[in-house]
PDB file of C-alpha atoms and ligand atoms in Angstrom:
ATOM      1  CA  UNK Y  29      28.238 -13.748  -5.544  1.00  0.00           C
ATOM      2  CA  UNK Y  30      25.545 -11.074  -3.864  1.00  0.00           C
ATOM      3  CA  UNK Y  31      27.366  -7.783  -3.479  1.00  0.00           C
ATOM      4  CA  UNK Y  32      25.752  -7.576  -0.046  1.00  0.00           C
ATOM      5  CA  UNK Y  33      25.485 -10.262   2.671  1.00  0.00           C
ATOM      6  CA  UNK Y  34      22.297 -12.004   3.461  1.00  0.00           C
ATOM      7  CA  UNK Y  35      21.670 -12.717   7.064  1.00  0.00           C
ATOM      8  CA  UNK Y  36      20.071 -16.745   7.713  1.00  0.00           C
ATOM      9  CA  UNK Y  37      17.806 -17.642  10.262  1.00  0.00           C
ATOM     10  CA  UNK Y  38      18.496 -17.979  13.490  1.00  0.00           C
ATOM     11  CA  UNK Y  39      20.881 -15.377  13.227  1.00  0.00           C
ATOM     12  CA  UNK Y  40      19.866 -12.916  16.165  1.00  0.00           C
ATOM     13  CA  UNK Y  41      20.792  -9.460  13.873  1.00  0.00           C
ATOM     14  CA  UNK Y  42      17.321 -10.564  11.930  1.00  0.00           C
ATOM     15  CA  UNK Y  43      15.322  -9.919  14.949  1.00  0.00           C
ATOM     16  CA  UNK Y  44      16.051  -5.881  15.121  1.00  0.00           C
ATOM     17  CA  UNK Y  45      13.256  -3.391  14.262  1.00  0.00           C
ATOM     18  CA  UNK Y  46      14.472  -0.798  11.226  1.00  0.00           C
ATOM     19  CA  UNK Y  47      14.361   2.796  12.386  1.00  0.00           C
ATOM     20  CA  UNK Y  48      12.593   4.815   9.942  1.00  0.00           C
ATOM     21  CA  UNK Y  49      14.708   6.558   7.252  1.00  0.00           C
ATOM     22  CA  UNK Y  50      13.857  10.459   7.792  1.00  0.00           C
ATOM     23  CA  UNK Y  51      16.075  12.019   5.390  1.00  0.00           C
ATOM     24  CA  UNK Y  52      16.946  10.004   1.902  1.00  0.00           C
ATOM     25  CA  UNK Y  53      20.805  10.738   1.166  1.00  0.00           C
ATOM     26  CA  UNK Y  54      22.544   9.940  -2.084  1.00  0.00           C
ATOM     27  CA  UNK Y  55      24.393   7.302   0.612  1.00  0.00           C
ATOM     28  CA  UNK Y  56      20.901   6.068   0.449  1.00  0.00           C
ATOM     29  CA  UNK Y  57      20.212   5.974  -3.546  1.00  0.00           C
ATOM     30  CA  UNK Y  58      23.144   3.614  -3.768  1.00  0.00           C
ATOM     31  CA  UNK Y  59      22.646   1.473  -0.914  1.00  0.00           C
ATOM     32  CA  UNK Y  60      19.297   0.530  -2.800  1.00  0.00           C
ATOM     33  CA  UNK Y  61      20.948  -0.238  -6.129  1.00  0.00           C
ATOM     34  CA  UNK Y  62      23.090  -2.332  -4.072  1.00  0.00           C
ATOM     35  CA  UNK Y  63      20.197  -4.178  -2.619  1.00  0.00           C
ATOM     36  CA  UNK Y  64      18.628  -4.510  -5.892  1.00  0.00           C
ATOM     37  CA  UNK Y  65      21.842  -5.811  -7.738  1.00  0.00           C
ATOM     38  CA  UNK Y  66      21.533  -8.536  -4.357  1.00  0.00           C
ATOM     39  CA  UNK Y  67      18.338  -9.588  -4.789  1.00  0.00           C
ATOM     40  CA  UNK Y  68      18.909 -10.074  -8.680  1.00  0.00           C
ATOM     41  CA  UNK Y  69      21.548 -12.014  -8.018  1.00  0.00           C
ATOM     42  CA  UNK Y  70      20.362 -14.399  -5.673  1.00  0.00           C
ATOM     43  CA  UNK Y  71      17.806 -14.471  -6.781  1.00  0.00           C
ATOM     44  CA  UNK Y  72      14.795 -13.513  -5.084  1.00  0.00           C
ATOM     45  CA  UNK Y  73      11.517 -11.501  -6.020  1.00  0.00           C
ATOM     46  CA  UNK Y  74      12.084  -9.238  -2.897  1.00  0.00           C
ATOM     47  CA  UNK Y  75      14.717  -8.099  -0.032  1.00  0.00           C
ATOM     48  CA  UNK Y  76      14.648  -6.330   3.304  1.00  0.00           C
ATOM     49  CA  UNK Y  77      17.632  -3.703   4.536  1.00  0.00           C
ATOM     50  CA  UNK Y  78      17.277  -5.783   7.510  1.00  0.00           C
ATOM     51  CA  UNK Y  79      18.579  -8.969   5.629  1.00  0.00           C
ATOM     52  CA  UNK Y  80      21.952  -7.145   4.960  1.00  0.00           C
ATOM     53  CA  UNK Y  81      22.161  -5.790   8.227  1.00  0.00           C
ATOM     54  CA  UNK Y  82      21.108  -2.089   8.058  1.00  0.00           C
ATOM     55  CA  UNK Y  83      17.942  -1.336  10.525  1.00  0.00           C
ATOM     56  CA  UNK Y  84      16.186   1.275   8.626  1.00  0.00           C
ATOM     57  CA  UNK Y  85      12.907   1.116   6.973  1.00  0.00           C
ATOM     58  CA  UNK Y  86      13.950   0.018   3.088  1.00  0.00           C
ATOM     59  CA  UNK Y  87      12.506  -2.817   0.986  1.00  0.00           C
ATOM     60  CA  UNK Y  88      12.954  -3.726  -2.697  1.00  0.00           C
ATOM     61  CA  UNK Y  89      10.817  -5.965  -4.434  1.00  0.00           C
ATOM     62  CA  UNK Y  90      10.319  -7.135  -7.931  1.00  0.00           C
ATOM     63  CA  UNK Y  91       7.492  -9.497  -8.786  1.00  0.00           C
ATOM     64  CA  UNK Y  92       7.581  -8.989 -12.639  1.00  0.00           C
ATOM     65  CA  UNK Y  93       8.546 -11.621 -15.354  1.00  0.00           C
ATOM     66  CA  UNK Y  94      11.338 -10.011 -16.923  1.00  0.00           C
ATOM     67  CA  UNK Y  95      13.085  -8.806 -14.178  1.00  0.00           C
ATOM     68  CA  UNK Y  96      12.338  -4.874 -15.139  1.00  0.00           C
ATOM     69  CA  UNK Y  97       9.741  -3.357 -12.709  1.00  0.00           C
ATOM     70  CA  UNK Y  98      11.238  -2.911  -9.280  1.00  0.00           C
ATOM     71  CA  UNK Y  99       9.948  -1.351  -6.113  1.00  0.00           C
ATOM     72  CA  UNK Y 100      11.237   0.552  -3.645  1.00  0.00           C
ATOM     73  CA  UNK Y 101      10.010   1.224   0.068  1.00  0.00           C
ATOM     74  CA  UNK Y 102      11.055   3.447   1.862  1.00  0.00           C
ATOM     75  CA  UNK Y 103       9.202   3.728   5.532  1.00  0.00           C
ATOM     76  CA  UNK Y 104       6.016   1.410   4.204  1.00  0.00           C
ATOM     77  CA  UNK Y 105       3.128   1.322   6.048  1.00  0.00           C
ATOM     78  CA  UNK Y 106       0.485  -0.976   5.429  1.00  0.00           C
ATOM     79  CA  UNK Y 107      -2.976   1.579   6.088  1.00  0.00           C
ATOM     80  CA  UNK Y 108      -5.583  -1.548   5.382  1.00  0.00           C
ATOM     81  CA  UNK Y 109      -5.558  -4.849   4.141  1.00  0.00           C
ATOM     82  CA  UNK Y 110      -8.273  -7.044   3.595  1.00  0.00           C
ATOM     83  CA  UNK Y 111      -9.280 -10.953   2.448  1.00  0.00           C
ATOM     84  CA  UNK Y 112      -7.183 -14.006   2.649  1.00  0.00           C
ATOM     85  CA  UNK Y 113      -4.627 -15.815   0.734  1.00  0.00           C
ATOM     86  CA  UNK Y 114      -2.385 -19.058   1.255  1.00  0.00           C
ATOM     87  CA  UNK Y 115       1.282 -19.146  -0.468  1.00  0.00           C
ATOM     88  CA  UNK Y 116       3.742 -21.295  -0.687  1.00  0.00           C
ATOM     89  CA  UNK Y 117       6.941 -18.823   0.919  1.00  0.00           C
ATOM     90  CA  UNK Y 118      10.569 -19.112   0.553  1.00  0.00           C
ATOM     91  CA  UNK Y 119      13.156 -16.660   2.274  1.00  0.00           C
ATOM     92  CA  UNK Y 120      16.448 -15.719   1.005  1.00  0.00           C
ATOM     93  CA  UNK Y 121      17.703 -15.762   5.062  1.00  0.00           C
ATOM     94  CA  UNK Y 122      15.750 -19.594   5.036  1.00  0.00           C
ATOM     95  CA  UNK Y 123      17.408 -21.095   2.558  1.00  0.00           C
ATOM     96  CA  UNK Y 124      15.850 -24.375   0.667  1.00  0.00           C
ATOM     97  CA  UNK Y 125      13.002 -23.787   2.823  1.00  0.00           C
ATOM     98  CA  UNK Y 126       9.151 -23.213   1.548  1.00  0.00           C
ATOM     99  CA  UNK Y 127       5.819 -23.397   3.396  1.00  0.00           C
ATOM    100  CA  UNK Y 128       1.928 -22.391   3.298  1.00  0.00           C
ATOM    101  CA  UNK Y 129       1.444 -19.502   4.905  1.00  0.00           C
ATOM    102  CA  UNK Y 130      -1.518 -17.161   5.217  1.00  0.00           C
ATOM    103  CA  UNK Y 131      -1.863 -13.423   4.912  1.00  0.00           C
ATOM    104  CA  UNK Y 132      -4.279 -10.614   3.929  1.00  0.00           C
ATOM    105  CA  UNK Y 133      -4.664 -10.977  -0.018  1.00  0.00           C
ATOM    106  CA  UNK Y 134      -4.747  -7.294  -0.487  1.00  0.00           C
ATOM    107  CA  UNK Y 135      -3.349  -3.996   1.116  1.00  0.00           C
ATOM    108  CA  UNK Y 136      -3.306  -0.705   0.933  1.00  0.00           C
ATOM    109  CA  UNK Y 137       0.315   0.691   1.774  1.00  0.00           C
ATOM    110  CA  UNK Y 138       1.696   4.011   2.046  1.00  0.00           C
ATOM    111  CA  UNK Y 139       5.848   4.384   1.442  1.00  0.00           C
ATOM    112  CA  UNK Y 140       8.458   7.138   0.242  1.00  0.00           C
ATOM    113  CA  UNK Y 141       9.465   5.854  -3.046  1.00  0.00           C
ATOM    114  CA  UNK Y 142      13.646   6.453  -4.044  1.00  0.00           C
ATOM    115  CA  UNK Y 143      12.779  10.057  -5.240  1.00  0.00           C
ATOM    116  CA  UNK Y 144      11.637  10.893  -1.717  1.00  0.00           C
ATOM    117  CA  UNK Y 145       8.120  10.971  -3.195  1.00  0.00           C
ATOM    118  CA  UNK Y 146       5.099   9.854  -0.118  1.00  0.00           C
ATOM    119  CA  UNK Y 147       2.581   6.865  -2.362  1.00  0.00           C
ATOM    120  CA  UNK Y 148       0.125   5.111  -1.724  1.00  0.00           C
ATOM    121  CA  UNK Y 149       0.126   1.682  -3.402  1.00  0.00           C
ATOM    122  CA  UNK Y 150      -3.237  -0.551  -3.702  1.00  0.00           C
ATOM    123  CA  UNK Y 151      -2.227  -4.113  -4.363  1.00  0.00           C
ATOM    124  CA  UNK Y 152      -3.579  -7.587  -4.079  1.00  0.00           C
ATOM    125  CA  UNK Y 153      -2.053 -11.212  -5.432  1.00  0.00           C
ATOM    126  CA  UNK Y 154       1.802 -11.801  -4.853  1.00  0.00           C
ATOM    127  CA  UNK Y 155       3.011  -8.441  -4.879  1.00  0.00           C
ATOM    128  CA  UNK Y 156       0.818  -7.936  -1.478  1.00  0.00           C
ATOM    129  CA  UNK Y 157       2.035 -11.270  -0.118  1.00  0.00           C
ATOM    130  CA  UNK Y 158       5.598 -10.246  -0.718  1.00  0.00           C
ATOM    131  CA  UNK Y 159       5.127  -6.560   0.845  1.00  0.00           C
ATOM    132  CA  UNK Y 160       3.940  -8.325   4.067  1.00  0.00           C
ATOM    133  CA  UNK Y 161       6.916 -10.343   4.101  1.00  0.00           C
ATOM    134  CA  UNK Y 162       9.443  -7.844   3.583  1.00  0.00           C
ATOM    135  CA  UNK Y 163       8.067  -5.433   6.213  1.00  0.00           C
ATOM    136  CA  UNK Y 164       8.125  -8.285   8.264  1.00  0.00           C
ATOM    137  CA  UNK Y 165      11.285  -8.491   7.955  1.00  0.00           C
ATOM    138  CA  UNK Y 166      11.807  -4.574   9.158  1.00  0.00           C
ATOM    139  CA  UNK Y 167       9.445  -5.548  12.600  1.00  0.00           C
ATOM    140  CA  UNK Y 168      12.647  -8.262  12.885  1.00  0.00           C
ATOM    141  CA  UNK Y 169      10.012 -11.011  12.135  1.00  0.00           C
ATOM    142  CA  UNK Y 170      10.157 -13.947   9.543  1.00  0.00           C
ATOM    143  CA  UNK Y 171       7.979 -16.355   7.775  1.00  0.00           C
ATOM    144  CA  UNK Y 172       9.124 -19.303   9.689  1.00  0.00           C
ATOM    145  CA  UNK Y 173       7.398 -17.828  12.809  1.00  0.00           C
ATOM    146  CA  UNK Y 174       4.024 -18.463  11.503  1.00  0.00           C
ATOM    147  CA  UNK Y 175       4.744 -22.111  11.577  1.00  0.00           C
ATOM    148  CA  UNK Y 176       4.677 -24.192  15.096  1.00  0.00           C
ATOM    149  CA  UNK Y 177       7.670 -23.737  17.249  1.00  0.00           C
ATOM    150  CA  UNK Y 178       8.637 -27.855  16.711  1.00  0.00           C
ATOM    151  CA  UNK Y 179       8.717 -27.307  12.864  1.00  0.00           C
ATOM    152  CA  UNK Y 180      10.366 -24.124  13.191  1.00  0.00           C
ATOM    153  CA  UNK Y 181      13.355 -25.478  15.499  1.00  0.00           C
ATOM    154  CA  UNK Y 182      13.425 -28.626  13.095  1.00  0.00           C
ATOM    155  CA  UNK Y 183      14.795 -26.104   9.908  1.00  0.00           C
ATOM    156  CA  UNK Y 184      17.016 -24.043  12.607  1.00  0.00           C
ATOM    157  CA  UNK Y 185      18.783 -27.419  13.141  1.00  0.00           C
ATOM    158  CA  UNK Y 186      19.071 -28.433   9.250  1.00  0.00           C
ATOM    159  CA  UNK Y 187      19.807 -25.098   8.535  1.00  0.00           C
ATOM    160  CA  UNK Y 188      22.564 -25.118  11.631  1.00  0.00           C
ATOM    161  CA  UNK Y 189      23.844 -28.589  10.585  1.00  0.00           C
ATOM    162  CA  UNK Y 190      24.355 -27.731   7.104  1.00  0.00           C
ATOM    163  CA  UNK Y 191      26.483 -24.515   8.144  1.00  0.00           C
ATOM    164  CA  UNK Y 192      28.558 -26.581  10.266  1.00  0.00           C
ATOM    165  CA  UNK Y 193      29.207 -28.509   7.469  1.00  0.00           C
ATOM    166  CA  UNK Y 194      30.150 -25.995   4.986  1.00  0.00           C
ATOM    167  CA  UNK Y 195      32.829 -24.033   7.456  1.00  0.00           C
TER     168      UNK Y 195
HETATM  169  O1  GNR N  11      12.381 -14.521  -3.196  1.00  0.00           O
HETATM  170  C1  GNR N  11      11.420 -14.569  -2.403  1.00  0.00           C
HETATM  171  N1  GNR N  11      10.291 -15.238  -2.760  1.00  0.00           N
HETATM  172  C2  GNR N  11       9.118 -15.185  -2.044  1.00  0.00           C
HETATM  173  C3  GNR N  11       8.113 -16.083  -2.367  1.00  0.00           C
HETATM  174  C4  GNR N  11       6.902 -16.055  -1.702  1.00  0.00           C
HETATM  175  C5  GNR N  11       6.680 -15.129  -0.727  1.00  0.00           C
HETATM  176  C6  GNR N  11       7.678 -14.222  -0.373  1.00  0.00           C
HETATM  177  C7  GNR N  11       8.881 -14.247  -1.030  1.00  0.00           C
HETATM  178  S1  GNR N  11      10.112 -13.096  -0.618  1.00  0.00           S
HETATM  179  C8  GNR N  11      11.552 -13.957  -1.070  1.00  0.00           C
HETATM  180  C9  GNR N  11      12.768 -13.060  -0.944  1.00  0.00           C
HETATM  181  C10 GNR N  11      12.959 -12.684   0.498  1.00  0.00           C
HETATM  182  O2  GNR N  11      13.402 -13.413   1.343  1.00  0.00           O
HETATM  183  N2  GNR N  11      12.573 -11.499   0.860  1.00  0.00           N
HETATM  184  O3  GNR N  11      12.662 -11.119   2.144  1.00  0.00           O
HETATM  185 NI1   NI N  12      12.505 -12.924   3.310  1.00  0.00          NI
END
């Protein structure tokens, strides 16, 4: 079990826009241990505050092998990007769902990591890919809206059938 709740597509509460975090409590420190402990779990390489319902500016991400090199956000900012890449995408609030989608291959992004410390980050590959996503996620925007609107209202109905048929 996740210790926090994910939010799934179409639920509305993913379509807020995070307010920027502009002072980093200890209230803070743990909520993103507690986001890291849920995106362990799930398990996913990445997770927005947005996902569990809190609209400020905080992503987590870990793309390495052995599960020992996370990320933190805080307020991100992507300054440039440049070149293209297609990936296959999944979404821990689209579950069972994976498709092709586009985006720059590499960006430049400047965040507040969890000591309160302003970075800037230089990235390419899937750790780029998965920053885009995420902060998608903060502008209340998911992969799924890249694709057509028939294809996207095709996996709100599996994903709404197979709800009704777990409750
Ligand atoms: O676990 C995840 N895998 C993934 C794969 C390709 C591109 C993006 C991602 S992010 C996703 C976790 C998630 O939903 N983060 O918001
Ligand atoms: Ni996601």
């Amino acid at each position: 079990m996740p210790l926090l709740d994910i939010l799934c597509f179409p639920d509305d509460r993913l379509r807020t826009r995070a307010k920027k975090v502009n002072s980093l409590t200890l209230e803070h420190q743990k909520f993103i241990d507690d986001m890291l402990a849920t995106m362990y779990e799930a398990p996913g390489i990445g997770l927005a505050a947005t996902q569990v319902n809190r609209h400020e500016r905080i992503i987590v991400i870990d793309v390495s092998e052995n599960k020992a090199d996370p990320y933190c956000f805080i307020n991100p900012e992507i300054i440039s990007s440049s070149g293209q890449e297609t990936m296959e995408e999944g979404c821990l609030s689209v579950p069972e769902t994976y498709a092709e989608i586009e985006r720059a291959d590499s960006v430049v992004v400047r965040y507040m990591d969890r000591k309160g410390k302003e970075q800037t980050l230089e990235t390419s590959g899937l750790l780029a890919v998965c920053i885009q996503h995420e902060i998608d996620h903060l502008q209340g925007k998911l992969f799924v809206d890249y694709l057509s609107k028939l294809k996207r209202d095709r996996i709100r109905k599996k994903l709404e059938k197979q709800w009704r048929q777990k409750l």
